[in-house]
mmCIF file of C-alpha atoms and ligand atoms in Angstrom:
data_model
loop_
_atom_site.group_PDB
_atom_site.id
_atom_site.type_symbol
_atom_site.label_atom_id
_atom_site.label_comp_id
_atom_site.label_asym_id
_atom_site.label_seq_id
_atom_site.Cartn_x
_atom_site.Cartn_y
_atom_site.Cartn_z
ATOM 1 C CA UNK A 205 33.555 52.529 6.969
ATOM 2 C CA UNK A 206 35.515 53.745 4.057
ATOM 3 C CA UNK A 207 33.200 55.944 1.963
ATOM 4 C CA UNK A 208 33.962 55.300 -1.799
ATOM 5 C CA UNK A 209 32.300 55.775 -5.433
ATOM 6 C CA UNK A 210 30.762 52.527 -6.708
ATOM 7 C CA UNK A 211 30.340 53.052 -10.903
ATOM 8 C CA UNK A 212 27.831 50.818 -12.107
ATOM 9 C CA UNK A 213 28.565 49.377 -15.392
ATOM 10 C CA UNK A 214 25.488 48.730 -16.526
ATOM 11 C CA UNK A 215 26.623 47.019 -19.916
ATOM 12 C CA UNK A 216 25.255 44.023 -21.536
ATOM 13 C CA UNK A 217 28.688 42.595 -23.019
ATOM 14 C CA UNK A 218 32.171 42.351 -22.369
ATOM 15 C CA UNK A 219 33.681 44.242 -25.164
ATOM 16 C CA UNK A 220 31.350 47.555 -23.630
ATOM 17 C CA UNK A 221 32.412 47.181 -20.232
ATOM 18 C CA UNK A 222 36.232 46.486 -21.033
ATOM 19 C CA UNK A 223 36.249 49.879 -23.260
ATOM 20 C CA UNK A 224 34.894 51.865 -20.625
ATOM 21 C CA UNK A 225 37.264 50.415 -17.790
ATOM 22 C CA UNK A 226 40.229 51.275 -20.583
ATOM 23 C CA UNK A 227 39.739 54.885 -19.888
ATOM 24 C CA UNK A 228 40.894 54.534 -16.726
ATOM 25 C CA UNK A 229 44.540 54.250 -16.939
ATOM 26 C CA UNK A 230 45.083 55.989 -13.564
ATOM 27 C CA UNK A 231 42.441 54.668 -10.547
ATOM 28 C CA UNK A 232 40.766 51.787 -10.343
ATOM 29 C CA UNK A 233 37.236 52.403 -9.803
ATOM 30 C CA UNK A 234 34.829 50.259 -7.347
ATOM 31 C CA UNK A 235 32.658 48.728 -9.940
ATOM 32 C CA UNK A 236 29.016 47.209 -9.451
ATOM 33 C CA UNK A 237 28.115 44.819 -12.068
ATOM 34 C CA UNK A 238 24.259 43.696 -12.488
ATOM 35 C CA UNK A 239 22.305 41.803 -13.549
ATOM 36 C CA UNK A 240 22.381 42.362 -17.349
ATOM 37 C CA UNK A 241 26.635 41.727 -17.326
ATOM 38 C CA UNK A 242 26.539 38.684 -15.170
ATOM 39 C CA UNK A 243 24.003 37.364 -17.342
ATOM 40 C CA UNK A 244 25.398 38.166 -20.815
ATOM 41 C CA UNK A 245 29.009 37.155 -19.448
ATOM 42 C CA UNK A 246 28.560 34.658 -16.505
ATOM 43 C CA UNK A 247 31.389 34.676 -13.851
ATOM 44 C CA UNK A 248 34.125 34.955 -16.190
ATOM 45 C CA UNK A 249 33.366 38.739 -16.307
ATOM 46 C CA UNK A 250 33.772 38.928 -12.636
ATOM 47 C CA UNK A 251 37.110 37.108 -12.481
ATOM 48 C CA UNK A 252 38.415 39.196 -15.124
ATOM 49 C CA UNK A 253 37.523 42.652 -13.719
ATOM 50 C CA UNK A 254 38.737 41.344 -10.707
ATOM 51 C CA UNK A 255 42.170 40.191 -11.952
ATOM 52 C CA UNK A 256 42.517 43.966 -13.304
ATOM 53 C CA UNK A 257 42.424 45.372 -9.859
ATOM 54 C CA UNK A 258 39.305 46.567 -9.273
ATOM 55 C CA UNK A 259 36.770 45.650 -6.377
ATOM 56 C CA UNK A 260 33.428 44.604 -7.073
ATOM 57 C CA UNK A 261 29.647 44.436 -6.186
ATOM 58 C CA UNK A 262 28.250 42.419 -7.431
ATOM 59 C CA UNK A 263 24.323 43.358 -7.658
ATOM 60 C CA UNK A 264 22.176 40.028 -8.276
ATOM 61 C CA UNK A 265 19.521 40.712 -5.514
ATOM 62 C CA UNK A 266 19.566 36.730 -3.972
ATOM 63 C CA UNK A 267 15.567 35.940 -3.258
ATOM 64 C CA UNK A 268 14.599 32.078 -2.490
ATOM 65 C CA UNK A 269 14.144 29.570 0.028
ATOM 66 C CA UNK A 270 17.407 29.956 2.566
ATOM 67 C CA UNK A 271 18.692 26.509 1.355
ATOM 68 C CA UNK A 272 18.856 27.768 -2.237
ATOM 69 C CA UNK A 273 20.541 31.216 -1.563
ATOM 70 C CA UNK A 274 22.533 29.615 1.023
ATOM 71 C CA UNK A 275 24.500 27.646 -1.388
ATOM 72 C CA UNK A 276 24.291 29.936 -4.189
ATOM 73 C CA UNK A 277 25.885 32.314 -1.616
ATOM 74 C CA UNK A 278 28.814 29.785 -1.477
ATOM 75 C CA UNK A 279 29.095 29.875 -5.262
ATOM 76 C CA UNK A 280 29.452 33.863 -4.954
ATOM 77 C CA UNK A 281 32.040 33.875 -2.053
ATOM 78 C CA UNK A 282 34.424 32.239 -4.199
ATOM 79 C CA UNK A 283 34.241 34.514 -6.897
ATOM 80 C CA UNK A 284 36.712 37.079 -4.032
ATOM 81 C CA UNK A 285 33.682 40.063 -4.962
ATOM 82 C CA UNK A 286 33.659 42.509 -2.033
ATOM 83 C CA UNK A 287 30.061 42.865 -2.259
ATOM 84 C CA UNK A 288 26.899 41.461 -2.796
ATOM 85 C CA UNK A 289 23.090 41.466 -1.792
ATOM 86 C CA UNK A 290 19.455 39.922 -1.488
ATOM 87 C CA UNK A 291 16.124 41.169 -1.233
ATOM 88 C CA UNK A 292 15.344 41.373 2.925
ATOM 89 C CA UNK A 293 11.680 39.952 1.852
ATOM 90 C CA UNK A 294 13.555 36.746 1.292
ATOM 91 C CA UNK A 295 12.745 36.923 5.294
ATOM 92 C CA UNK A 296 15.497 36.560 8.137
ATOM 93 C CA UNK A 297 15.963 33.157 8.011
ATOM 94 C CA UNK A 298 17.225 33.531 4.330
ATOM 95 C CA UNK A 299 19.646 35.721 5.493
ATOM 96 C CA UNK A 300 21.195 34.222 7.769
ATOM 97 C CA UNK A 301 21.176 31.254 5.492
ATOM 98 C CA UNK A 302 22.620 33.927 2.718
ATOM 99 C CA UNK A 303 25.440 34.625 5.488
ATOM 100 C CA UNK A 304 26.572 31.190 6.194
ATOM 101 C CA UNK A 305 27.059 30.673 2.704
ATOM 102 C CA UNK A 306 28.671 33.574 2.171
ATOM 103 C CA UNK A 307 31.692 32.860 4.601
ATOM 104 C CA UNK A 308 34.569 31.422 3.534
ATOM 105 C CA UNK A 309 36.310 28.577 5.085
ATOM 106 C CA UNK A 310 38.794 31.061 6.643
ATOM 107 C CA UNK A 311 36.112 33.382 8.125
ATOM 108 C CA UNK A 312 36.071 36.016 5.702
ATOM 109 C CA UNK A 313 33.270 37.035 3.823
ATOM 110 C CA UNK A 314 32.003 39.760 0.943
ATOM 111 C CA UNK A 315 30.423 42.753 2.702
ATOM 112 C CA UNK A 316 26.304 41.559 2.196
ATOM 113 C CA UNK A 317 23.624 44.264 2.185
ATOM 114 C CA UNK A 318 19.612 44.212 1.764
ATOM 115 C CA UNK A 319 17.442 45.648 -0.642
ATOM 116 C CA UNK A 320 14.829 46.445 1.075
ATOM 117 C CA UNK A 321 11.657 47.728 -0.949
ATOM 118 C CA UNK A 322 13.396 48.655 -4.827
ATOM 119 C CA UNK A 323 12.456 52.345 -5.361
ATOM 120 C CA UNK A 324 10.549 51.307 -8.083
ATOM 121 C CA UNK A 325 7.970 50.027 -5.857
ATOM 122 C CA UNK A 326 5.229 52.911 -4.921
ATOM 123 C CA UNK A 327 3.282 53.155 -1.993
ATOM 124 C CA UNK A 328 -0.187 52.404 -4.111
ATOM 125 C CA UNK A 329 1.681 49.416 -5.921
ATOM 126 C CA UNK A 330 2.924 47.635 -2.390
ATOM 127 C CA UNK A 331 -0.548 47.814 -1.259
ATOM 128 C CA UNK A 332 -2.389 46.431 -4.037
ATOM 129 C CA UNK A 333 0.257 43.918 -4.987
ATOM 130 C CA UNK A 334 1.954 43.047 -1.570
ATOM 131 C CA UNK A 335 -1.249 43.689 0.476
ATOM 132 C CA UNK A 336 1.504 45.675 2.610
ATOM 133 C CA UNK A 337 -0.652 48.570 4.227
ATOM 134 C CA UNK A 338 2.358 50.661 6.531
ATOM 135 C CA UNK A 339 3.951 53.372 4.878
ATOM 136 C CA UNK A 340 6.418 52.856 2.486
ATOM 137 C CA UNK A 341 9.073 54.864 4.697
ATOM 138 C CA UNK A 342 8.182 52.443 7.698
ATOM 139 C CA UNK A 343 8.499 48.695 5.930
ATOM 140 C CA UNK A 344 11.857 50.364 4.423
ATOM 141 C CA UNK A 345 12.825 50.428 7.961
ATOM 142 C CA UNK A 346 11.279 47.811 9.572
ATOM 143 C CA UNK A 347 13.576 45.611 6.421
ATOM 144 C CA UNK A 348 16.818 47.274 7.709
ATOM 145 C CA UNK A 349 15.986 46.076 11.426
ATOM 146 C CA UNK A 350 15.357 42.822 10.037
ATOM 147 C CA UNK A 351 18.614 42.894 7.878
ATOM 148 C CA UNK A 352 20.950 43.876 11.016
ATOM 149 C CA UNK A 353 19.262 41.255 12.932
ATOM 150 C CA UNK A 354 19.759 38.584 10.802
ATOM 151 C CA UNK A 355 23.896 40.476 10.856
ATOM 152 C CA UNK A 356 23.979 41.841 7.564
ATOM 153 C CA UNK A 357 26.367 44.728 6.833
ATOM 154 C CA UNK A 358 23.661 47.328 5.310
ATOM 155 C CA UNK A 359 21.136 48.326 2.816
ATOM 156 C CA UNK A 360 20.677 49.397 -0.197
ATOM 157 C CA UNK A 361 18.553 52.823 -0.284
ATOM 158 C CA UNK A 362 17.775 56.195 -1.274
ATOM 159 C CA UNK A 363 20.452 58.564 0.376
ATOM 160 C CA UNK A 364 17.703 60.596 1.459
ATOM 161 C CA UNK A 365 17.314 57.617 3.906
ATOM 162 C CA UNK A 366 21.000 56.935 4.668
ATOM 163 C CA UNK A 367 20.715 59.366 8.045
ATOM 164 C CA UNK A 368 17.752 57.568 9.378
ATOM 165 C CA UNK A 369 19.023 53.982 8.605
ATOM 166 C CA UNK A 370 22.343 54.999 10.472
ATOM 167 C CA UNK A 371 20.071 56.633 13.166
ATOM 168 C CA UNK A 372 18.106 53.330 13.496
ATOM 169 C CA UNK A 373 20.881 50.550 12.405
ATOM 170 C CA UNK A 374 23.851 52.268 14.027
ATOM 171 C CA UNK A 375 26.616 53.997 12.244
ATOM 172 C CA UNK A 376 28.504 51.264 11.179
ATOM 173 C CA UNK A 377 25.526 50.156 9.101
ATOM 174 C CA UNK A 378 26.708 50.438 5.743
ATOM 175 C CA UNK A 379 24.352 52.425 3.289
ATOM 176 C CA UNK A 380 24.586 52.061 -0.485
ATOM 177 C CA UNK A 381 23.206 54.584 -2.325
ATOM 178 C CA UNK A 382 21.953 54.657 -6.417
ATOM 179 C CA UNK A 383 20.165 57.799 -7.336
ATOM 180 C CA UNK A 384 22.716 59.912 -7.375
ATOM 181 C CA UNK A 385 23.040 63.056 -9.847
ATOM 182 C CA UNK A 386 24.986 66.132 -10.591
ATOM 183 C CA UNK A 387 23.050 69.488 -9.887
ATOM 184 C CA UNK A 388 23.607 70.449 -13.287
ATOM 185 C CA UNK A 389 23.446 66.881 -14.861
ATOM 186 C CA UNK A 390 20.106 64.883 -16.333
ATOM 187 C CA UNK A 391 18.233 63.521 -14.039
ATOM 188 C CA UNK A 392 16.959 60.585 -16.487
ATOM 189 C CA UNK A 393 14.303 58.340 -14.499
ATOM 190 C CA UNK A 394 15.486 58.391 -11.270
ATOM 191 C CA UNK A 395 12.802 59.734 -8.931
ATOM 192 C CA UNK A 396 14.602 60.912 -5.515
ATOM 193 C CA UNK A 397 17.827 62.065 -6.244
ATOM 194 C CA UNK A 398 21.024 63.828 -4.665
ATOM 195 C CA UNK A 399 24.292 65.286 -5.365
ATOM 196 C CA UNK A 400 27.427 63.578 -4.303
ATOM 197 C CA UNK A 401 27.838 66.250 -2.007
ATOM 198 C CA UNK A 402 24.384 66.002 -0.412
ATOM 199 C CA UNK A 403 24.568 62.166 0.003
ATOM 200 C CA UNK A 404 27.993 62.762 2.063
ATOM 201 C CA UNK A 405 26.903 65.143 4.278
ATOM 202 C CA UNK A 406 23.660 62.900 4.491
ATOM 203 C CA UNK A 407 26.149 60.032 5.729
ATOM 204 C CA UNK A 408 25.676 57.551 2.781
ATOM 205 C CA UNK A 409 28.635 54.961 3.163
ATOM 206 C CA UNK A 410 28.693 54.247 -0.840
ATOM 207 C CA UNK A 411 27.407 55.833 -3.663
ATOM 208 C CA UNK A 412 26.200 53.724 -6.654
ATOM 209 C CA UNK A 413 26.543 56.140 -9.714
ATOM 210 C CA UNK A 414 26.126 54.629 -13.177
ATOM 211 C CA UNK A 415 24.803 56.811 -15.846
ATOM 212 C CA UNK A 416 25.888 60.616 -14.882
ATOM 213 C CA UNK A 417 29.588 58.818 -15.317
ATOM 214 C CA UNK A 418 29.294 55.842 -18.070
ATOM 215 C CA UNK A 419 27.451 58.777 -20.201
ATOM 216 C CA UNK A 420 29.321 61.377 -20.077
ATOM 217 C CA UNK A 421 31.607 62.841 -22.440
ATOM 218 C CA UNK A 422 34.500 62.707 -20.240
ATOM 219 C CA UNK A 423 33.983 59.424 -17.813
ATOM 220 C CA UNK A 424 36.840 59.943 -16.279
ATOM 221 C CA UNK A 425 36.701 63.189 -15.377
ATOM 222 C CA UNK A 426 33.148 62.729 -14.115
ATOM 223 C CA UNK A 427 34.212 59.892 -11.830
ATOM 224 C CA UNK A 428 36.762 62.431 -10.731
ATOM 225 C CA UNK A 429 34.122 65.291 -9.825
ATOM 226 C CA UNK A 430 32.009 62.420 -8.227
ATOM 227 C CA UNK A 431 35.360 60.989 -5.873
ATOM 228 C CA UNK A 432 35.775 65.207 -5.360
ATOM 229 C CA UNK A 433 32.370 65.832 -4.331
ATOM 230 C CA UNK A 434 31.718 62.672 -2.295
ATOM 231 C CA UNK A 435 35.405 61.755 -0.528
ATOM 232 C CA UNK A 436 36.642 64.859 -0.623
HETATM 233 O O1 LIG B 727 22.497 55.220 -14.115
HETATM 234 P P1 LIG B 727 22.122 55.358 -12.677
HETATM 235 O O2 LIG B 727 23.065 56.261 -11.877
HETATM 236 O O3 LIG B 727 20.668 55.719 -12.472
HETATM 237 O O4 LIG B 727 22.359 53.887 -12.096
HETATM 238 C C1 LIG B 727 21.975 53.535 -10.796
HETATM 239 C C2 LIG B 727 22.256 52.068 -10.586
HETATM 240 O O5 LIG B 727 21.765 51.689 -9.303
HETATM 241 C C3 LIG B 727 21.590 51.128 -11.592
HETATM 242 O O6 LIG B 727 22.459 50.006 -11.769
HETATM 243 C C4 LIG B 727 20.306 50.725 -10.900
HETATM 244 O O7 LIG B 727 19.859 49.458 -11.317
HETATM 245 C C5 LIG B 727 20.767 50.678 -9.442
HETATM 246 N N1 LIG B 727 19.690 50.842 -8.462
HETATM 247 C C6 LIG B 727 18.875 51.968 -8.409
HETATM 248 N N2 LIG B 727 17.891 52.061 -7.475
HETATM 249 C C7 LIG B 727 17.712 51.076 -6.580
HETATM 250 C C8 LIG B 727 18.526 49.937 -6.610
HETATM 251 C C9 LIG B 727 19.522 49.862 -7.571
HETATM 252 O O8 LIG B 727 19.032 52.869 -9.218
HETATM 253 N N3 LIG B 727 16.775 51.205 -5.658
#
């Protein structure tokens, strides 16, 4: 698996996101685009990042009944993103449904990955809300089993987990990784983080780093340190 930097451009209009991608006159960074983009820009924004060369995951966390993720999934795969996901609680059947979708008529597909519990979610909250009663670290696992089984490429998780998913799931089990920081940068409210550094000698596959490079002074030259650090 090719380990690579994934920026996420966590922008909420076009005009944002195009001036930050100007800077880069050089690479062409793997970008992830959320949520907030897709639904300020709707797929336009996707073709058009596309068309300028860069690849793209494309982070809207799928989570229905199989038929309706299933054909949204078919929607997605002709968008040509490289990446996408849905929440494993959607249950296996929903991915597999998600996968079926996802395939193209010529047998390609985006690579699809899992979030499995969002880090947001604390141990206290999952059992008062979700009446799940395992530990945290456990259902986190038990939701990358699932994801494999149903064939999924990966998970999304902390790269403190990355090592045990890939002990688990198999090294070819792609990780994706947010909560990643510089040791000398802000940590802002991420909770568990890690350097670029750590999370590749952790074995993370991708690292999902947004703020510590769209903030920055220099963007470029963070992305840079980030490629450095995490590459090599
Ligand atoms: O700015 P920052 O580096 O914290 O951005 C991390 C990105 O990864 C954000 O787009 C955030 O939504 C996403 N993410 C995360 N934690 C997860 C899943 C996704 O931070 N568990």
């Amino acid at each position: 698996m090719g380990k690579d930097v994934i920026v996420a451009c966590d922008f909420s209009s076009k005009a944002e996101v195009m001036n930050f991608l100007d800077k880069f006159t050089e690479e062409k960074p793997f970008v992830k685009i959320g949520m907030e983009l897709y639904y300020a820009e709707g797929p336009a924004i996707v073709r058009e990042i596309k068309e300028r060369g860069h690849k793209i995951f494309l982070d809207l966390k799928l989570h229905d009944i199989p038929n309706t993720v299933k054909k949204s999934m078919s929607v997605l795969s002709r968008l040509d993103v490289d990446m996408t996901n849905l929440h494993a609680a959607g249950t296996v059947a929903m991915m597999e449904a998600a996968i079926e979708g996802l395939t193209r008529p010529d047998g390609t597909r985006p690579i699809l990955i899992a979030v499995t519990q969002l880090t947001s979610t604390s141990q206290e909250r999952m059992e008062s809300d979700l009446l799940i009663e395992k530990p945290l670290d456990q259902v986190v696992m038990h939701y990358a089993s699932c994801a494999k089984k149903a064939g999924l490429d990966g998970v999304v998780c902390s790269p403190l987990e990355a090592g045990k998913v890939h002990e688990q799931c198999g090294e070819n089990f792609v990780t994706v990784t947010p909560g990643v920081r510089f040791a000398d940068g802000e940590v802002g409210d991420q909770v568990r983080v890690t350097t670029p550094a750590k999370a590749k000698e952790i074995g993370s596959d991708y690292i999902v780093v947004g703020r510590p490079i769209t903030a920055a002074a220099d963007p470029v030259a963070a992305y840079r340190r980030c490629v450095k650090d995490f590459v090599g």
